[in-house]
Tab-separated table of C-alpha atoms and ligand atoms in Angstrom:
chain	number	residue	atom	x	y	z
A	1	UNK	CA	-4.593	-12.551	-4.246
A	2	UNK	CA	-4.511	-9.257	-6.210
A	3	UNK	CA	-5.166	-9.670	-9.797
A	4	UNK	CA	-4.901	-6.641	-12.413
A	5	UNK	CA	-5.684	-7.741	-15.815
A	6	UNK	CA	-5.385	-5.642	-19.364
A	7	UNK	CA	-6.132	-2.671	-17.646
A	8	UNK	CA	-5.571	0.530	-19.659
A	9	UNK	CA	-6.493	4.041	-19.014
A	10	UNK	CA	-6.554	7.468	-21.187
A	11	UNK	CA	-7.458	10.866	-19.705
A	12	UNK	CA	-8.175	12.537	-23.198
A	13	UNK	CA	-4.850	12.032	-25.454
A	14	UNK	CA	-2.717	10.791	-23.021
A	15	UNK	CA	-2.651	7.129	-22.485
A	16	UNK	CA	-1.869	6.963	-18.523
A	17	UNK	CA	-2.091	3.235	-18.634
A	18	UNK	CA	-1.652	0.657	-21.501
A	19	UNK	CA	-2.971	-2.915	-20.645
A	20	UNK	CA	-1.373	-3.433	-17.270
A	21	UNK	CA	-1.530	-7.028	-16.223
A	22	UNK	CA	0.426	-8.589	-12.970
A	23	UNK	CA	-1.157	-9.812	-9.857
A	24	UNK	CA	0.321	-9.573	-6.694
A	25	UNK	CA	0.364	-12.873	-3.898
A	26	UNK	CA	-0.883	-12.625	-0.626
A	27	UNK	CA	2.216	-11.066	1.888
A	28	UNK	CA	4.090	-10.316	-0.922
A	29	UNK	CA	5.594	-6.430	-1.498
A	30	UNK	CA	5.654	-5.110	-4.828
A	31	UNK	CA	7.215	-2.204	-5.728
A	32	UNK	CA	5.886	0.210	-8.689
A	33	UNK	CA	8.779	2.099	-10.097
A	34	UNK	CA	9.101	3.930	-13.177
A	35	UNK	CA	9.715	7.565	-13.689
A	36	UNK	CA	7.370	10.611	-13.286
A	37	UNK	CA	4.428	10.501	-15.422
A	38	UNK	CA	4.774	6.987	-16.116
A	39	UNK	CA	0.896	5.739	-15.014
A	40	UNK	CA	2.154	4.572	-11.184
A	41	UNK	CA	-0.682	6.570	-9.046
A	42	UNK	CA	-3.193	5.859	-11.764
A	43	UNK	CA	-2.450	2.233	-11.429
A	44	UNK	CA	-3.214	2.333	-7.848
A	45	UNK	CA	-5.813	4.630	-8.109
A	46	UNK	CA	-7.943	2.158	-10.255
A	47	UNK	CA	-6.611	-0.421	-8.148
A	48	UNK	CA	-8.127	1.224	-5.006
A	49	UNK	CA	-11.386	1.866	-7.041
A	50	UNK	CA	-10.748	5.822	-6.874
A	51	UNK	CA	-10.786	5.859	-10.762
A	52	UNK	CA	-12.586	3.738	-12.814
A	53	UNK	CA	-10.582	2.095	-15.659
A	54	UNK	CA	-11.116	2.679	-19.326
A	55	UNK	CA	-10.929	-1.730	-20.003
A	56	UNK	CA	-9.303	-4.110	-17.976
A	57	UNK	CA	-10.194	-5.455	-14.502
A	58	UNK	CA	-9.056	-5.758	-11.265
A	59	UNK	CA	-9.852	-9.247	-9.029
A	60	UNK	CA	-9.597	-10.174	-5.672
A	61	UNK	CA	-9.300	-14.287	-4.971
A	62	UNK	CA	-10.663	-14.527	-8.489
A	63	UNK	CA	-13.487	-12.139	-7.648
A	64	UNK	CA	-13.760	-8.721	-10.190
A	65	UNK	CA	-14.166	-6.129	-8.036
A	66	UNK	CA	-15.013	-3.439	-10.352
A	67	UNK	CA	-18.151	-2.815	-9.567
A	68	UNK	CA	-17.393	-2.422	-5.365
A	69	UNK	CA	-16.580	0.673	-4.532
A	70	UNK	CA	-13.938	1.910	-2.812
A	71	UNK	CA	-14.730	2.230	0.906
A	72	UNK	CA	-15.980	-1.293	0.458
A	73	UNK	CA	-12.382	-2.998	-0.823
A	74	UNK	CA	-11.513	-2.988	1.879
A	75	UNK	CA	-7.997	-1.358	1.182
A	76	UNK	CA	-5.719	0.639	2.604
A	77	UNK	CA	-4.177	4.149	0.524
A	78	UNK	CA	-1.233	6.041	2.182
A	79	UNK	CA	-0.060	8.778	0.364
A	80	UNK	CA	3.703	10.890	0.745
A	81	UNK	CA	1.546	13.901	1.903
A	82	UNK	CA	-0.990	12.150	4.063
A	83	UNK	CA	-2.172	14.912	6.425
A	84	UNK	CA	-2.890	13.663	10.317
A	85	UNK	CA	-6.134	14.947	11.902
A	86	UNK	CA	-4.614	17.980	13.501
A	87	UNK	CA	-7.169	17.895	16.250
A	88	UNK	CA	-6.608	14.458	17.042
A	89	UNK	CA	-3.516	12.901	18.898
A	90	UNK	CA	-1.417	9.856	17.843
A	91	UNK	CA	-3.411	7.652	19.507
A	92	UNK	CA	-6.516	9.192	18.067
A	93	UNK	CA	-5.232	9.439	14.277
A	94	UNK	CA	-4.639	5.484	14.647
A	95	UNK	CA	-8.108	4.816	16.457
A	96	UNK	CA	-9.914	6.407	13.486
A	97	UNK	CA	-10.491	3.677	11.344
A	98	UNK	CA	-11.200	1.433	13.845
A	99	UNK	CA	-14.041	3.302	15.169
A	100	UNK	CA	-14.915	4.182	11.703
A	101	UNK	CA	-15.724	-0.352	11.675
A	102	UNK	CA	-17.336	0.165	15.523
A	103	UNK	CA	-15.188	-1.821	17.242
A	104	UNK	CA	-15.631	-2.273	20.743
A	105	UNK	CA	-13.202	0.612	23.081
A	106	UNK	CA	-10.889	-1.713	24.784
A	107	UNK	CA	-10.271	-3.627	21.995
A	108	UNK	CA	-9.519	-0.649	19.748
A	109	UNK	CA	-7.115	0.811	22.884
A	110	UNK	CA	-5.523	-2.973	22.587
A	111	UNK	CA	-4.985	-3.100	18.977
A	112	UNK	CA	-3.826	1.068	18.503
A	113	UNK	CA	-1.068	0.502	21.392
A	114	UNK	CA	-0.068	-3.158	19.519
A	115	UNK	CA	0.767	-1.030	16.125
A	116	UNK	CA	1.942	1.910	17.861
A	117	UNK	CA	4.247	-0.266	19.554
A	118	UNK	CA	5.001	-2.210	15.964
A	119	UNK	CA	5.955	1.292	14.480
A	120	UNK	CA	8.156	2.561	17.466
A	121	UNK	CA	5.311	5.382	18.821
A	122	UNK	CA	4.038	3.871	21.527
A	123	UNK	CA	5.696	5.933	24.376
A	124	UNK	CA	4.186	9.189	22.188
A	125	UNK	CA	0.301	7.942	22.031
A	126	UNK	CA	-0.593	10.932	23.873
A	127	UNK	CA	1.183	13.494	21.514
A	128	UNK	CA	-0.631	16.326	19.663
A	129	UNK	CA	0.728	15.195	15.817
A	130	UNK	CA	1.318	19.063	15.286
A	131	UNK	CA	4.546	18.629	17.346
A	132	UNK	CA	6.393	15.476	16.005
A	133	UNK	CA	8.975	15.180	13.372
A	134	UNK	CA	8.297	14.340	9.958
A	135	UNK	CA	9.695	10.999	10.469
A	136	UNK	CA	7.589	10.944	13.472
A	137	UNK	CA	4.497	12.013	11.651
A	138	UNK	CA	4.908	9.085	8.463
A	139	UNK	CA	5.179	6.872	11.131
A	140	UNK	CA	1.502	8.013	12.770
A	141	UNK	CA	0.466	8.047	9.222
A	142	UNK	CA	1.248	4.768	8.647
A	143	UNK	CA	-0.200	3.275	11.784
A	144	UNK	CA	-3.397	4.534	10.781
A	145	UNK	CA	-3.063	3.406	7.685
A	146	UNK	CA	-2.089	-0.306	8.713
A	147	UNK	CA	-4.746	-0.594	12.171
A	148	UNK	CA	-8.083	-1.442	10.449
A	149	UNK	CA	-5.807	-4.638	9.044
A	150	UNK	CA	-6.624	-3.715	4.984
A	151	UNK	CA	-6.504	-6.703	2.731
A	152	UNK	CA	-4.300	-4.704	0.526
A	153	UNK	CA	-1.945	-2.016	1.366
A	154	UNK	CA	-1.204	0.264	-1.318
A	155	UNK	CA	1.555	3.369	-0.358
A	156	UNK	CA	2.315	6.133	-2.853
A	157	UNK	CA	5.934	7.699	-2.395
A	158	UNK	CA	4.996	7.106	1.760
A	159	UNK	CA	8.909	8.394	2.310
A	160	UNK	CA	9.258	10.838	-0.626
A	161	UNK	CA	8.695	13.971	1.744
A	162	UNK	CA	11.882	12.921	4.173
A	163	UNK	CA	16.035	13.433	3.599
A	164	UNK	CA	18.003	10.748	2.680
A	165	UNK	CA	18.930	9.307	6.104
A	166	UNK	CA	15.782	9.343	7.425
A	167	UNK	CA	14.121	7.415	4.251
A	168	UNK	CA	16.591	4.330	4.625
A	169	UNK	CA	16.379	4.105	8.192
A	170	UNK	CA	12.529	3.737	8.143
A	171	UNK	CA	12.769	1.648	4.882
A	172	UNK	CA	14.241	-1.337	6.592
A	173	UNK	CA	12.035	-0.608	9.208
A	174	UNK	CA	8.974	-0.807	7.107
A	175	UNK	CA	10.059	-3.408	5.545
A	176	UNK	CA	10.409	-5.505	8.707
A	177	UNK	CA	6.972	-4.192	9.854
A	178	UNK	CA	5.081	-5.322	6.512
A	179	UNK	CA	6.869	-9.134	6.296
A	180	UNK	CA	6.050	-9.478	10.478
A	181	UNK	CA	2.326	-8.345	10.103
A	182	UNK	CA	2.665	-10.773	6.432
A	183	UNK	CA	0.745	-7.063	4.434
A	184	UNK	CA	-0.034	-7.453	1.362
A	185	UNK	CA	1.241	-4.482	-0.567
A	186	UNK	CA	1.648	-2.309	-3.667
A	187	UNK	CA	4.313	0.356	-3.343
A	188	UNK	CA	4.865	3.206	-5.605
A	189	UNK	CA	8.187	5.025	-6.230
A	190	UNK	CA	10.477	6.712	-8.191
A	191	UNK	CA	13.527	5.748	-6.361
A	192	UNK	CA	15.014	2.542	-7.205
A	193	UNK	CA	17.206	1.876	-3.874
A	194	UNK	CA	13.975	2.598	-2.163
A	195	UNK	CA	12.027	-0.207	-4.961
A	196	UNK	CA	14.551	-2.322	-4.089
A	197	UNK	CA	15.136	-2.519	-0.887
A	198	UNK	CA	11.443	-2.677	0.099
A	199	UNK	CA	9.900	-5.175	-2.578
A	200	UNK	CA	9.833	-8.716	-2.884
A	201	UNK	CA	9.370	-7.988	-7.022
A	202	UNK	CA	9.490	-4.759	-8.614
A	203	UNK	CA	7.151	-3.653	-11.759
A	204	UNK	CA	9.106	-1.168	-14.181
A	205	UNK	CA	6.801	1.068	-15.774
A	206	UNK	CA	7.507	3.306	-18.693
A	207	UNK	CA	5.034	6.150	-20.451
A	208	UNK	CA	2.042	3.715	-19.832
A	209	UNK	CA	3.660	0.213	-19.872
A	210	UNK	CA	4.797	-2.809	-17.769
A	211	UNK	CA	8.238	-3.349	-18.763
A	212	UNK	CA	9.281	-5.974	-16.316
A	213	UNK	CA	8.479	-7.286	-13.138
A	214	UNK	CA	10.908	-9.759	-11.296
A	215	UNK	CA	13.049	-9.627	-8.223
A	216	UNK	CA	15.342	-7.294	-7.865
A	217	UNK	CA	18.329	-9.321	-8.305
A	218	UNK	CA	16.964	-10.462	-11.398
A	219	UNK	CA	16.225	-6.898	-13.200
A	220	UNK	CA	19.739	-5.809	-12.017
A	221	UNK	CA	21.173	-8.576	-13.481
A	222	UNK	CA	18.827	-9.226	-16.434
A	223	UNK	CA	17.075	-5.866	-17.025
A	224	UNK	CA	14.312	-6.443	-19.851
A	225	UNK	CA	15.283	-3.653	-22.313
A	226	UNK	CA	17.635	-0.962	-22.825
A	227	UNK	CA	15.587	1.405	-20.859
A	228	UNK	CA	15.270	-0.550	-17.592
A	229	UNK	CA	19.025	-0.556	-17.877
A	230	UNK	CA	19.324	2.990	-18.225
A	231	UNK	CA	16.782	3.742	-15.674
A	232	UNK	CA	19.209	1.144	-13.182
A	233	UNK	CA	21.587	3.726	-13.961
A	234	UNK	CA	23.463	1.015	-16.339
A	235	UNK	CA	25.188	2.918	-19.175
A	236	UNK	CA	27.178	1.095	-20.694
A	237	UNK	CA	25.297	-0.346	-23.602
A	238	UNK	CA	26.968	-0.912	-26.741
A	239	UNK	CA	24.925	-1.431	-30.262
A	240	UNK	CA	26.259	-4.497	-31.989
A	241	UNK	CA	26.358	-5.479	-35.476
A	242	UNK	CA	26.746	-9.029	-37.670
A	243	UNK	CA	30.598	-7.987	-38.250
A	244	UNK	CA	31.504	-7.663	-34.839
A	245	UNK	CA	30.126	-10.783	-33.336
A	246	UNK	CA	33.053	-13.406	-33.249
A	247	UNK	CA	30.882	-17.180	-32.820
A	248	UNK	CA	33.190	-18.479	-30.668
A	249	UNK	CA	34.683	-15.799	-28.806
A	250	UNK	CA	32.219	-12.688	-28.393
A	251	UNK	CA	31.963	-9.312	-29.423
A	252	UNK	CA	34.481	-7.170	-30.582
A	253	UNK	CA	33.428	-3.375	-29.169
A	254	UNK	CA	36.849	-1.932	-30.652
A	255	UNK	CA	39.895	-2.887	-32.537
A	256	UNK	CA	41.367	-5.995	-30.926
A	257	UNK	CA	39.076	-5.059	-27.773
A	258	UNK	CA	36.649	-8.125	-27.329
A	259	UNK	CA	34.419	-8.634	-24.529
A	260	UNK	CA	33.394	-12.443	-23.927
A	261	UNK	CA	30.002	-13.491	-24.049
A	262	UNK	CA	28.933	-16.964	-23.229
A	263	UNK	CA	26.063	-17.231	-25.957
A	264	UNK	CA	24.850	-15.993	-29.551
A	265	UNK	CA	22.507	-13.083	-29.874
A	266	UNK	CA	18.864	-14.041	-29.365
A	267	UNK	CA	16.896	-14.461	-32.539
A	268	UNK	CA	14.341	-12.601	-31.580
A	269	UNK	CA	15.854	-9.259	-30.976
A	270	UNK	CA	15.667	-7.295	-33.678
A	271	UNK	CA	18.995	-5.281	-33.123
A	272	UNK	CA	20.580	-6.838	-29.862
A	273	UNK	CA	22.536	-4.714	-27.991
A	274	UNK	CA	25.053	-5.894	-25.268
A	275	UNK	CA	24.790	-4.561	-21.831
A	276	UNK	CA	28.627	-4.494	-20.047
A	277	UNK	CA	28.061	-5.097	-16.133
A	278	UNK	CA	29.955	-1.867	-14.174
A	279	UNK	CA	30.564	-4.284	-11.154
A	280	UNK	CA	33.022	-6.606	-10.704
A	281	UNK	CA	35.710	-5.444	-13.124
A	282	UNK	CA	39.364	-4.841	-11.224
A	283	UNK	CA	42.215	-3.047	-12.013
A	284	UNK	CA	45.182	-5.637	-13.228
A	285	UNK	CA	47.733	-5.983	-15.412
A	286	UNK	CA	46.684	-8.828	-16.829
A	287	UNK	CA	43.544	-7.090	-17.700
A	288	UNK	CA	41.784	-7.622	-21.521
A	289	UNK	CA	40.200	-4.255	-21.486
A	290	UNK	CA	42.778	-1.264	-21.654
A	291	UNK	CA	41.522	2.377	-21.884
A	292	UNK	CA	42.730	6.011	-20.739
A	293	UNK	CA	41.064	7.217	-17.267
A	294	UNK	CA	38.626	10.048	-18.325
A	295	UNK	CA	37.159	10.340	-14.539
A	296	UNK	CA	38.069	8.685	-11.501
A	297	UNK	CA	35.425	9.375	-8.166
A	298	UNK	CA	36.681	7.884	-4.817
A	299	UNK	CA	33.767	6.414	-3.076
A	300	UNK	CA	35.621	4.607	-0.344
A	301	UNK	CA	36.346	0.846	-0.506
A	302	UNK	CA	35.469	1.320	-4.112
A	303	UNK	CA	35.746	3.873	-7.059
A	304	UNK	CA	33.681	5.262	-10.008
A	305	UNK	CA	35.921	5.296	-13.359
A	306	UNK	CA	35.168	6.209	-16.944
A	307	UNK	CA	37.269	4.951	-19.492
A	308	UNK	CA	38.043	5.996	-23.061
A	309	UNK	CA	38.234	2.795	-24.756
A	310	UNK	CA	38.328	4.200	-27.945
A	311	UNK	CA	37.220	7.352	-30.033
A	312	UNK	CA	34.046	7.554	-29.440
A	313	UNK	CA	33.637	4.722	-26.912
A	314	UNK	CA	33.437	5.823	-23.044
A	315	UNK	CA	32.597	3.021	-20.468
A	316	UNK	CA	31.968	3.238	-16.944
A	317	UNK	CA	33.293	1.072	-14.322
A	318	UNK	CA	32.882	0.394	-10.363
A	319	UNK	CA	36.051	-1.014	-9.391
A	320	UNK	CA	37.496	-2.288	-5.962
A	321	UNK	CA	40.166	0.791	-4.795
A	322	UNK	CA	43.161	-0.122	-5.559
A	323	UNK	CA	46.264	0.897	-3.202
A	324	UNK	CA	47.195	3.561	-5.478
A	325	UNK	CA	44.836	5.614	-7.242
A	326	UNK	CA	44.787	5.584	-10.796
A	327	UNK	CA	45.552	9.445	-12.539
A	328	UNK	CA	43.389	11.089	-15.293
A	329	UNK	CA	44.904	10.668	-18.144
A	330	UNK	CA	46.530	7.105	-17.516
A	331	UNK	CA	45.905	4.032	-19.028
A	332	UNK	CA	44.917	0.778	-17.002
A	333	UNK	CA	44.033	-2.277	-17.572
A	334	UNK	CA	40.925	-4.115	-16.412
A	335	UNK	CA	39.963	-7.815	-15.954
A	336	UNK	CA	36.054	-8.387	-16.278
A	337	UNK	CA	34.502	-11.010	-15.265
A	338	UNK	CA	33.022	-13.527	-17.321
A	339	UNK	CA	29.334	-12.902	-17.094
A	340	UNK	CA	30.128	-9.030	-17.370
A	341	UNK	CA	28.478	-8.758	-20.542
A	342	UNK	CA	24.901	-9.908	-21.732
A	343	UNK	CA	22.739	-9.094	-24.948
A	344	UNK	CA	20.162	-6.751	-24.191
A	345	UNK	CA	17.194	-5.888	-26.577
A	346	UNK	CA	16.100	-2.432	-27.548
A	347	UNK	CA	12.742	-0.552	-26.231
B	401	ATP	P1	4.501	10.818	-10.554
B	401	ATP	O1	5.642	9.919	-10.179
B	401	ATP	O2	4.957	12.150	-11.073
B	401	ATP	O3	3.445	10.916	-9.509
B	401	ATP	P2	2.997	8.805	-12.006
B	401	ATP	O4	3.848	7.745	-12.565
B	401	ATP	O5	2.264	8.502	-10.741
B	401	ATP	O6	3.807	10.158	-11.869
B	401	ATP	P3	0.397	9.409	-13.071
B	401	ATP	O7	0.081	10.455	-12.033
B	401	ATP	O8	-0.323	8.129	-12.961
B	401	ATP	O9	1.951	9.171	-13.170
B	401	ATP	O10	0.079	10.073	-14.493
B	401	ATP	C1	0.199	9.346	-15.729
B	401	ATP	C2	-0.169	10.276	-16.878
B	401	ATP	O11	-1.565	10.564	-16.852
B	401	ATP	C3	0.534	11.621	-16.818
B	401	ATP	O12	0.833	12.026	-18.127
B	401	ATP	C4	-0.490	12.531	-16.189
B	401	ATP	O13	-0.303	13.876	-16.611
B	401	ATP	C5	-1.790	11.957	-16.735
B	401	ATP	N1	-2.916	12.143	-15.792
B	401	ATP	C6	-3.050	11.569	-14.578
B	401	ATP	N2	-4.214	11.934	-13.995
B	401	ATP	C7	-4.835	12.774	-14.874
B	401	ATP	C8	-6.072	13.485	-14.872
B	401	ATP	N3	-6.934	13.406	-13.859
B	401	ATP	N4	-6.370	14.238	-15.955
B	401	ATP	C9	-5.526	14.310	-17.011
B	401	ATP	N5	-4.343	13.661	-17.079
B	401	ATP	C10	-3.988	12.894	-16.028
């Protein structure tokens, strides 16, 4: 497996990378995300042994391989702009690296129609790349990128160039393509949906730093700090204070407004915060938390509401629609659930 251990990296000032340690398991998918800037193409830049790290090492089955060089990893690097050999067709872009390790013509033809087939191109082997689609051409891209069967697959933002559609309909395809062949893989983004869907564990970076890795159930519902949360797109974090904590009940966010929480802050955190969950709430009478709709977005089977819970206090809520739509201006009611809230600690 792929080990990266207190690796850190500084091109003059700027500290790209601050002692990066994870390793990765053989098949498994992990997802870099973190925002521009944050060190997530350096990391696999050292990783691929395009860079050379400032400390820190990266191992292979317990083996360091910073002195190998790159062409000898024995990795594979896809990047969002990778450019086809124009003057090559599909089935030629895909050969490359195969005749690049001399392998014998028929089994080359053998294994290029196997992954062309894998990725959905095979009926266009005979294509000049020039004329496909851009989904078309990621596709190639990554064909060539998979045939020589690298140890490691590492893609940088393979989708970022395509629209919206597109991106998830060959992200569930990729996905599929990298658990059948069992790829081991890094994967860099910016886009969480994209993180998530694709990964078995994702790594949030932040200006340098690993801020969590886990699933991607677990993040969403335990995100590490207050920026993961806000980078989830979870807003609704609340700073607490001795006064406000009730040690049976939970924590009072405004007058006679308390939100349940199943345990006491954690020691450790210097100033907890609590994190309140935008899912799973409902409209209802019977509802503990009452506020006055600021914003109300219709989504379908479910809507996006802010709520003015108090002055000063705006929360934000995905609710189930309800048969008639609540007006701005009104005040509802909502029933959480009981694990809506958890204490968070602060970057
Ligand atoms: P993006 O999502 O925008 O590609 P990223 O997370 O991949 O960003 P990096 O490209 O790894 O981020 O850059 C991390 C930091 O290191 C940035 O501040 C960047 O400006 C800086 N940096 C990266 N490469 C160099 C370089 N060769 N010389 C100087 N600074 C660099």
């Amino acid at each position: 497996m792929l080990e990266i251990i207190d690796v850190s990296k500084s091109f003059g000032n700027i500290e790209a990378l601050n002692k990066i340690s994870f390793s990765v398991d053989k098949g498994e998918i992990v997802a870099l995300l973190g925002p521009s800037g944050c060190g997530k193409s350096t990391l696999l830049s050292i990783t691929g042994g395009l860079t050379a790290p400032d400390t820190g090492n990266i191992r292979w089955d317990g083996i360091s391989l910073n002195s190998i060089p790159a062409h000898l990893r024995n990795f594979g690097l896809m990047f969002q702009d990778n450019a086809l050999f124009p003057h090559r067709n599909v089935f030629g872009n895909v050969a490359f690296g195969l005749q690049q390790l001399r392998m014998e013509p028929e089994e080359i033809k053998k294994q290029v129609r196997s992954i062309l087939s894998m990725v959905g191109m095979r009926e266009l082997a005979e294509r000049d790349v020039l004329s496909l689609s851009g989904g078309e051409q990621q596709r190639v891209a990554l064909a060539r990128t998979i045939a020589p069967k690298p140890r490691l697959l590492m893609l940088d933002e393979p989708l970022g160039s395509l629209d919206r559609n597109l991106r998830e309909q060959l992200l569930n395809e990729l996905r599929q393509i990298l658990t059948d062949l069992e790829q081991t893989v890094i994967y860099v983004t910016h886009d969480q949906e994209e993180a998530f869907t694709i990964a078995d564990r994702v790594a949030i970076m932040n200006a340098g730093q690993l801020i969590q890795i886990d699933c991607p159930q677990d993040i969403y519902t335990r995100p590490a700090s207050t920026f993961v949360a806000r980078f989830l797109g979870l807003t609704n974090i609340l700073e607490t204070s001795k006064e406000s904590v009730d040690t049976n009940n939970g924590v009072m966010i405004a007058e006679n407004i308390l939100i349940p929480m199943s345990q006491q802050p954690p020691e450790l955190m210097e100033r907890p915060r609590i994190l309140i969950r935008p899912r799973g709430a409902q409209i209802s009478e019977q509802g503990t938390l009452s506020g006055i709709v600021t914003k109300i977005s219709f989504r379908g089977a479910l809507i996006d509401l802010k709520l003015k819970i108090s002055d000063g206090l705006q929360l934000s809520f995905e609710v189930p629609t309800p048969s008639i739509l609540p007006k701005v201006g009104a005040k509802i009611n909502l029933k959480l659930p009981a694990d809506a809230a958890i204490w968070i600690a602060e970057d």
